Coordinates of C-alpha atoms in Angstrom, one line a residue:
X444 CA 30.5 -7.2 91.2
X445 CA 28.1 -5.9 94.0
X446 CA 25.9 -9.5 93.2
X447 CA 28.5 -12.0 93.4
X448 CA 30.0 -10.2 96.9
X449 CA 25.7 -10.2 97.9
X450 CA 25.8 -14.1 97.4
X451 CA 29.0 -14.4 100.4
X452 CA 26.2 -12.2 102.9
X453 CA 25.0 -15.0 104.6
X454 CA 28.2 -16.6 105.0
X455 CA 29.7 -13.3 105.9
X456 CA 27.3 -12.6 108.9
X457 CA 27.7 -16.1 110.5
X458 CA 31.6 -15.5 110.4
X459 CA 30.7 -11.8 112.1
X460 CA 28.7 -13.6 114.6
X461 CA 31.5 -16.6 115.0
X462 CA 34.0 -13.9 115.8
X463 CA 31.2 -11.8 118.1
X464 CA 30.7 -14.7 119.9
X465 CA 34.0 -16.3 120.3
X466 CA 35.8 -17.8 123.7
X467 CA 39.5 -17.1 122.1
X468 CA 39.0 -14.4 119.7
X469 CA 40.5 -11.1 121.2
X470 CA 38.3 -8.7 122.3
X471 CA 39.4 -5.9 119.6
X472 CA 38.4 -8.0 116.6
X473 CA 34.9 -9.1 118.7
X474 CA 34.0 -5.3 119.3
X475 CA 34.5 -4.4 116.0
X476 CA 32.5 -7.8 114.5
X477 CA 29.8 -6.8 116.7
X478 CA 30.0 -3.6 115.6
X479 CA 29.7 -4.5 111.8
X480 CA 26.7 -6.6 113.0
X481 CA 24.6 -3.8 114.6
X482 CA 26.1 -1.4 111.4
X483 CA 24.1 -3.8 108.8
X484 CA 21.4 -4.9 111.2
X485 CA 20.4 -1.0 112.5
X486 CA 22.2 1.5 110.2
X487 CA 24.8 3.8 111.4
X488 CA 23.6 6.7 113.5
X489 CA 23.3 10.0 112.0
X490 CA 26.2 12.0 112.4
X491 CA 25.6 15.6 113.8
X492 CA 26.9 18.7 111.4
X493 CA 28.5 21.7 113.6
X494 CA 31.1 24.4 112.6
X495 CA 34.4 24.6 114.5
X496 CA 33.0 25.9 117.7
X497 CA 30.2 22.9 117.6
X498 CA 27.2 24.9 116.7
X499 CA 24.6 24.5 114.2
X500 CA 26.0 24.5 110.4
X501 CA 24.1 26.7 108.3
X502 CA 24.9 27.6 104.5
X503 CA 23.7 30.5 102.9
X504 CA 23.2 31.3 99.7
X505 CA 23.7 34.3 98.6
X506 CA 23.1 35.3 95.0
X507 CA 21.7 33.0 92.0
X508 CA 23.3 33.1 88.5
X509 CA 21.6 32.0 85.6
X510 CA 24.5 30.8 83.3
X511 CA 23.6 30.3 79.6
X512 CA 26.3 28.9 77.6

């Protein structure tokens, strides 16, 4: 399955960058084609992990078991 939806990725980004670049496309669907565009081109940005009050998450582990069955 992920090959045959690989072989539509040229096609795919030229309809991206038909809708980013569009005179009557509304300007919802070009923000969100352009977007996609940067998303593939770049990669996303890393996404900071903070507790509730926005501070540094930290996980601590506490005590080891060794489980034999």
């Amino acid at each position: 399955m992920r090959s045959l939806a690989r072989a539509y990725t040229a096609s795919s980004i030229a309809s991206l960058g038909a809708y980013a670049n569009g005179p009557k496309v509304e300007p919802d669907i070009k923000l969100r084609a352009i977007g996609m565009l940067l998303d593939r081109g770049w990669g996303k940005p890393n996404q900071p992990h903070t507790d509730a009050e926005g501070g540094e998450l930290k996980i601590v582990l506490r005590t080891i078991v060794d489980h034999k069955p």
